[in-house]
Amino acid sequence: MSLDRLILWRHGETDYNAAGRLQGHLDSALTETGQEQARRTAPAIARFAPDTAISSDLNRARTTAAAFAEVSGASVRLDKRLRETHLGEWQGLSGAEVEHGWPGAMGTWRADPTWAPPGGESRVEVAERALEVVEELESQHHATALLCAHGGLITALTAKLVGLPLDLWPGLGGISNCHWVVLKRRSNSDHRWRLMAYNAGVPVEG
């Protein structure tokens, strides 16, 4: 048995998400809404029956992953390589504050996955460290793996796994809070990844 399917699950809403501020490696907490998103989504994630589950060690991902562990009875291990993009001097700032301090840089960052915020890391670098986790899983005989992580990391890792050219990476949209991505091997003989679901989520009640 080899790794055949990946579920990439973003954490629930945080206080920084609600305030429109960039988080990066800052260890923000889930809001009440974010906690409810995790509780409501966890049963859907559990139905994928992952053989192993790994979470970013940042609090917002750990708390989200704990909701999955509660409904599935599975254990979740932590890996700091699944942390969000380090945003350097931009961490904690709003988009307007970034634009004021670095005019035009936000647009450059969004358009070029090789470009990094001052003191931070690029999306290419984020994808490379996340890819290490996936490659290690491939040697551990898991059929399905769940990674609970962050929006920027998930989009970068998805682009890397499906082999998108760098200039097409910005064509992938963002991942909403507590939404997920599903990737599956093409076949037993073709181990390249195929994107099966992107930014999927459970229906909002009411």
Tab-separated table of C-alpha atoms in Angstrom:
chain	number	residue	atom	x	y	z
A	1	MET	CA	0.000	0.000	0.000
A	2	SER	CA	1.306	3.464	-0.889
A	3	LEU	CA	0.023	6.973	-0.410
A	4	ASP	CA	-2.934	7.255	-2.783
A	5	ARG	CA	-4.933	10.223	-1.489
A	6	LEU	CA	-4.239	13.509	0.297
A	7	ILE	CA	-6.774	15.631	2.162
A	8	LEU	CA	-5.541	19.188	2.791
A	9	TRP	CA	-7.785	20.916	5.355
A	10	ARG	CA	-7.576	24.588	6.279
A	11	HIS	CA	-8.152	25.748	9.848
A	12	GLY	CA	-11.265	27.606	11.004
A	13	GLU	CA	-11.693	31.371	11.266
A	14	THR	CA	-9.249	33.172	13.550
A	15	ASP	CA	-9.305	36.536	15.266
A	16	TYR	CA	-6.810	37.756	12.655
A	17	ASN	CA	-8.996	36.469	9.787
A	18	ALA	CA	-11.958	38.329	11.252
A	19	ALA	CA	-9.916	41.531	11.569
A	20	GLY	CA	-8.431	41.245	8.060
A	21	ARG	CA	-4.846	40.973	9.273
A	22	LEU	CA	-2.015	38.817	7.932
A	23	GLN	CA	-0.977	36.028	10.277
A	24	GLY	CA	1.916	34.022	8.873
A	25	HIS	CA	3.660	32.384	11.823
A	26	LEU	CA	1.829	34.480	14.428
A	27	ASP	CA	0.007	32.070	16.728
A	28	SER	CA	-3.551	33.348	16.491
A	29	ALA	CA	-6.588	31.637	18.015
A	30	LEU	CA	-9.873	30.445	16.530
A	31	THR	CA	-12.888	32.647	17.047
A	32	GLU	CA	-16.159	31.110	18.274
A	33	THR	CA	-17.162	30.969	14.609
A	34	GLY	CA	-13.923	29.171	13.773
A	35	GLN	CA	-14.476	26.628	16.524
A	36	GLU	CA	-17.992	25.976	15.247
A	37	GLN	CA	-16.682	25.614	11.683
A	38	ALA	CA	-14.223	22.966	12.890
A	39	ARG	CA	-16.909	21.058	14.812
A	40	ARG	CA	-19.318	21.157	11.869
A	41	THR	CA	-16.703	20.117	9.301
A	42	ALA	CA	-14.863	17.447	11.311
A	43	PRO	CA	-17.409	14.637	10.595
A	44	ALA	CA	-17.038	15.241	6.836
A	45	ILE	CA	-13.246	15.058	7.138
A	46	ALA	CA	-13.530	11.911	9.259
A	47	ARG	CA	-15.507	10.213	6.469
A	48	PHE	CA	-12.340	10.240	4.350
A	49	ALA	CA	-11.010	7.745	6.964
A	50	PRO	CA	-7.396	8.932	6.814
A	51	ASP	CA	-4.780	6.398	7.920
A	52	THR	CA	-2.696	9.194	9.379
A	53	ALA	CA	-3.295	12.823	10.335
A	54	ILE	CA	-0.712	15.572	10.676
A	55	SER	CA	-1.281	19.184	11.699
A	56	SER	CA	0.701	22.378	11.646
A	57	ASP	CA	1.874	23.132	15.173
A	58	LEU	CA	0.283	26.586	15.143
A	59	ASN	CA	-2.680	26.880	17.501
A	60	ARG	CA	-5.322	27.597	14.860
A	61	ALA	CA	-4.515	24.387	12.982
A	62	ARG	CA	-4.026	22.294	16.143
A	63	THR	CA	-7.422	23.338	17.492
A	64	THR	CA	-9.099	22.545	14.166
A	65	ALA	CA	-7.383	19.149	13.982
A	66	ALA	CA	-8.511	18.404	17.539
A	67	ALA	CA	-12.133	18.562	16.342
A	68	PHE	CA	-11.333	15.825	13.823
A	69	ALA	CA	-9.588	13.754	16.504
A	70	GLU	CA	-12.617	14.068	18.772
A	71	VAL	CA	-15.079	12.645	16.244
A	72	SER	CA	-12.744	10.056	14.697
A	73	GLY	CA	-10.796	8.836	17.710
A	74	ALA	CA	-7.635	9.196	15.616
A	75	SER	CA	-4.430	10.717	16.894
A	76	VAL	CA	-2.895	13.770	15.215
A	77	ARG	CA	0.811	14.504	15.194
A	78	LEU	CA	2.286	17.963	14.766
A	79	ASP	CA	4.810	19.116	12.184
A	80	LYS	CA	6.089	22.693	12.005
A	81	ARG	CA	6.810	22.248	8.286
A	82	LEU	CA	3.050	22.634	7.753
A	83	ARG	CA	3.041	26.176	9.139
A	84	GLU	CA	1.673	29.029	7.064
A	85	THR	CA	3.963	31.183	4.929
A	86	HIS	CA	6.284	33.287	7.062
A	87	LEU	CA	5.356	36.835	6.091
A	88	GLY	CA	8.305	38.585	7.687
A	89	GLU	CA	7.687	42.282	8.307
A	90	TRP	CA	4.095	41.975	7.085
A	91	GLN	CA	2.923	39.704	9.905
A	92	GLY	CA	0.143	41.297	11.945
A	93	LEU	CA	-0.532	44.031	9.385
A	94	SER	CA	-3.679	44.692	7.384
A	95	GLY	CA	-3.606	44.758	3.603
A	96	ALA	CA	-3.942	48.554	3.696
A	97	GLU	CA	-0.957	48.833	6.047
A	98	VAL	CA	1.146	46.648	3.752
A	99	GLU	CA	0.159	48.771	0.757
A	100	HIS	CA	1.054	51.939	2.649
A	101	GLY	CA	4.476	50.649	3.701
A	102	TRP	CA	5.329	48.740	0.516
A	103	PRO	CA	3.321	50.250	-2.369
A	104	GLY	CA	2.558	47.643	-5.035
A	105	ALA	CA	4.344	44.825	-3.198
A	106	MET	CA	1.144	42.960	-2.325
A	107	GLY	CA	0.326	42.672	-6.013
A	108	THR	CA	3.839	41.442	-6.776
A	109	TRP	CA	3.568	38.823	-4.032
A	110	ARG	CA	0.242	37.546	-5.336
A	111	ALA	CA	1.492	37.361	-8.924
A	112	ASP	CA	4.938	35.833	-8.371
A	113	PRO	CA	5.288	32.664	-6.241
A	114	THR	CA	9.082	33.107	-6.150
A	115	TRP	CA	8.813	36.553	-4.476
A	116	ALA	CA	8.942	36.806	-0.684
A	117	PRO	CA	7.793	39.598	1.645
A	118	PRO	CA	10.702	41.365	3.406
A	119	GLY	CA	12.115	38.963	5.979
A	120	GLY	CA	9.672	36.229	4.936
A	121	GLU	CA	9.495	33.273	2.559
A	122	SER	CA	8.103	32.707	-0.920
A	123	ARG	CA	5.288	30.325	-1.815
A	124	VAL	CA	7.830	28.158	-3.630
A	125	GLU	CA	9.769	27.771	-0.376
A	126	VAL	CA	6.558	26.950	1.502
A	127	ALA	CA	5.657	24.276	-1.049
A	128	GLU	CA	9.114	22.706	-0.782
A	129	ARG	CA	8.950	22.277	2.998
A	130	ALA	CA	5.402	20.915	2.831
A	131	LEU	CA	6.456	18.530	0.058
A	132	GLU	CA	9.009	17.000	2.449
A	133	VAL	CA	6.113	15.896	4.679
A	134	VAL	CA	4.273	14.306	1.734
A	135	GLU	CA	7.388	12.508	0.526
A	136	GLU	CA	7.969	11.052	3.986
A	137	LEU	CA	4.366	9.817	4.068
A	138	GLU	CA	4.922	8.021	0.777
A	139	SER	CA	7.418	5.702	2.468
A	140	GLN	CA	5.194	4.963	5.471
A	141	HIS	CA	2.527	2.853	3.713
A	142	HIS	CA	-0.498	5.077	4.281
A	143	ALA	CA	-3.327	5.006	1.731
A	144	THR	CA	-4.955	8.306	2.768
A	145	ALA	CA	-3.325	11.145	4.703
A	146	LEU	CA	-4.895	14.231	6.243
A	147	LEU	CA	-2.858	17.415	6.560
A	148	CYS	CA	-4.457	20.177	8.642
A	149	ALA	CA	-2.753	23.391	7.654
A	150	HIS	CA	-3.183	26.903	6.252
A	151	GLY	CA	-4.563	28.510	3.124
A	152	GLY	CA	-1.305	29.746	1.650
A	153	LEU	CA	0.474	26.459	2.249
A	154	ILE	CA	-2.403	24.421	0.827
A	155	THR	CA	-2.574	26.390	-2.432
A	156	ALA	CA	1.217	26.282	-2.844
A	157	LEU	CA	1.437	22.557	-2.107
A	158	THR	CA	-1.467	21.819	-4.465
A	159	ALA	CA	0.208	23.736	-7.283
A	160	LYS	CA	3.465	21.899	-6.642
A	161	LEU	CA	1.905	18.431	-6.491
A	162	VAL	CA	-0.104	18.761	-9.700
A	163	GLY	CA	2.901	20.201	-11.514
A	164	LEU	CA	1.589	23.647	-12.394
A	165	PRO	CA	4.171	25.915	-14.030
A	166	LEU	CA	5.095	28.776	-11.706
A	167	ASP	CA	3.331	31.372	-13.829
A	168	LEU	CA	0.044	29.482	-13.346
A	169	TRP	CA	0.243	29.217	-9.545
A	170	PRO	CA	-1.678	32.501	-9.059
A	171	GLY	CA	-4.541	30.914	-11.019
A	172	LEU	CA	-5.498	28.852	-7.974
A	173	GLY	CA	-7.994	30.676	-5.774
A	174	GLY	CA	-7.829	30.861	-2.010
A	175	ILE	CA	-9.097	28.223	0.411
A	176	SER	CA	-11.935	29.296	2.719
A	177	ASN	CA	-11.818	28.609	6.441
A	178	CYS	CA	-12.384	24.898	7.196
A	179	HIS	CA	-12.564	24.019	3.491
A	180	TRP	CA	-10.409	21.343	1.946
A	181	VAL	CA	-8.595	20.004	-1.120
A	182	VAL	CA	-8.539	16.368	-2.281
A	183	LEU	CA	-5.670	15.015	-4.389
A	184	LYS	CA	-5.500	11.454	-5.702
A	185	ARG	CA	-2.977	9.428	-7.689
A	186	ARG	CA	-3.903	9.074	-11.354
A	187	SER	CA	-3.505	5.273	-11.354
A	188	ASN	CA	-1.419	2.429	-9.956
A	189	SER	CA	1.051	2.872	-12.789
A	190	ASP	CA	0.915	6.680	-13.008
A	191	HIS	CA	1.741	8.143	-9.601
A	192	ARG	CA	1.276	11.765	-10.598
A	193	TRP	CA	-1.310	13.667	-8.557
A	194	ARG	CA	-4.748	14.619	-9.860
A	195	LEU	CA	-6.842	17.379	-8.284
A	196	MET	CA	-10.228	15.874	-7.347
A	197	ALA	CA	-11.754	18.631	-5.195
A	198	TYR	CA	-10.682	22.212	-4.449
A	199	ASN	CA	-12.053	24.556	-1.775
A	200	ALA	CA	-14.753	22.020	-0.894
A	201	GLY	CA	-16.803	22.496	2.261
A	202	VAL	CA	-19.946	21.520	4.129
A	203	PRO	CA	-23.180	23.447	3.492
A	204	VAL	CA	-23.723	26.417	5.784
A	205	GLU	CA	-26.667	25.802	8.079
A	206	GLY	CA	-29.658	28.051	7.550
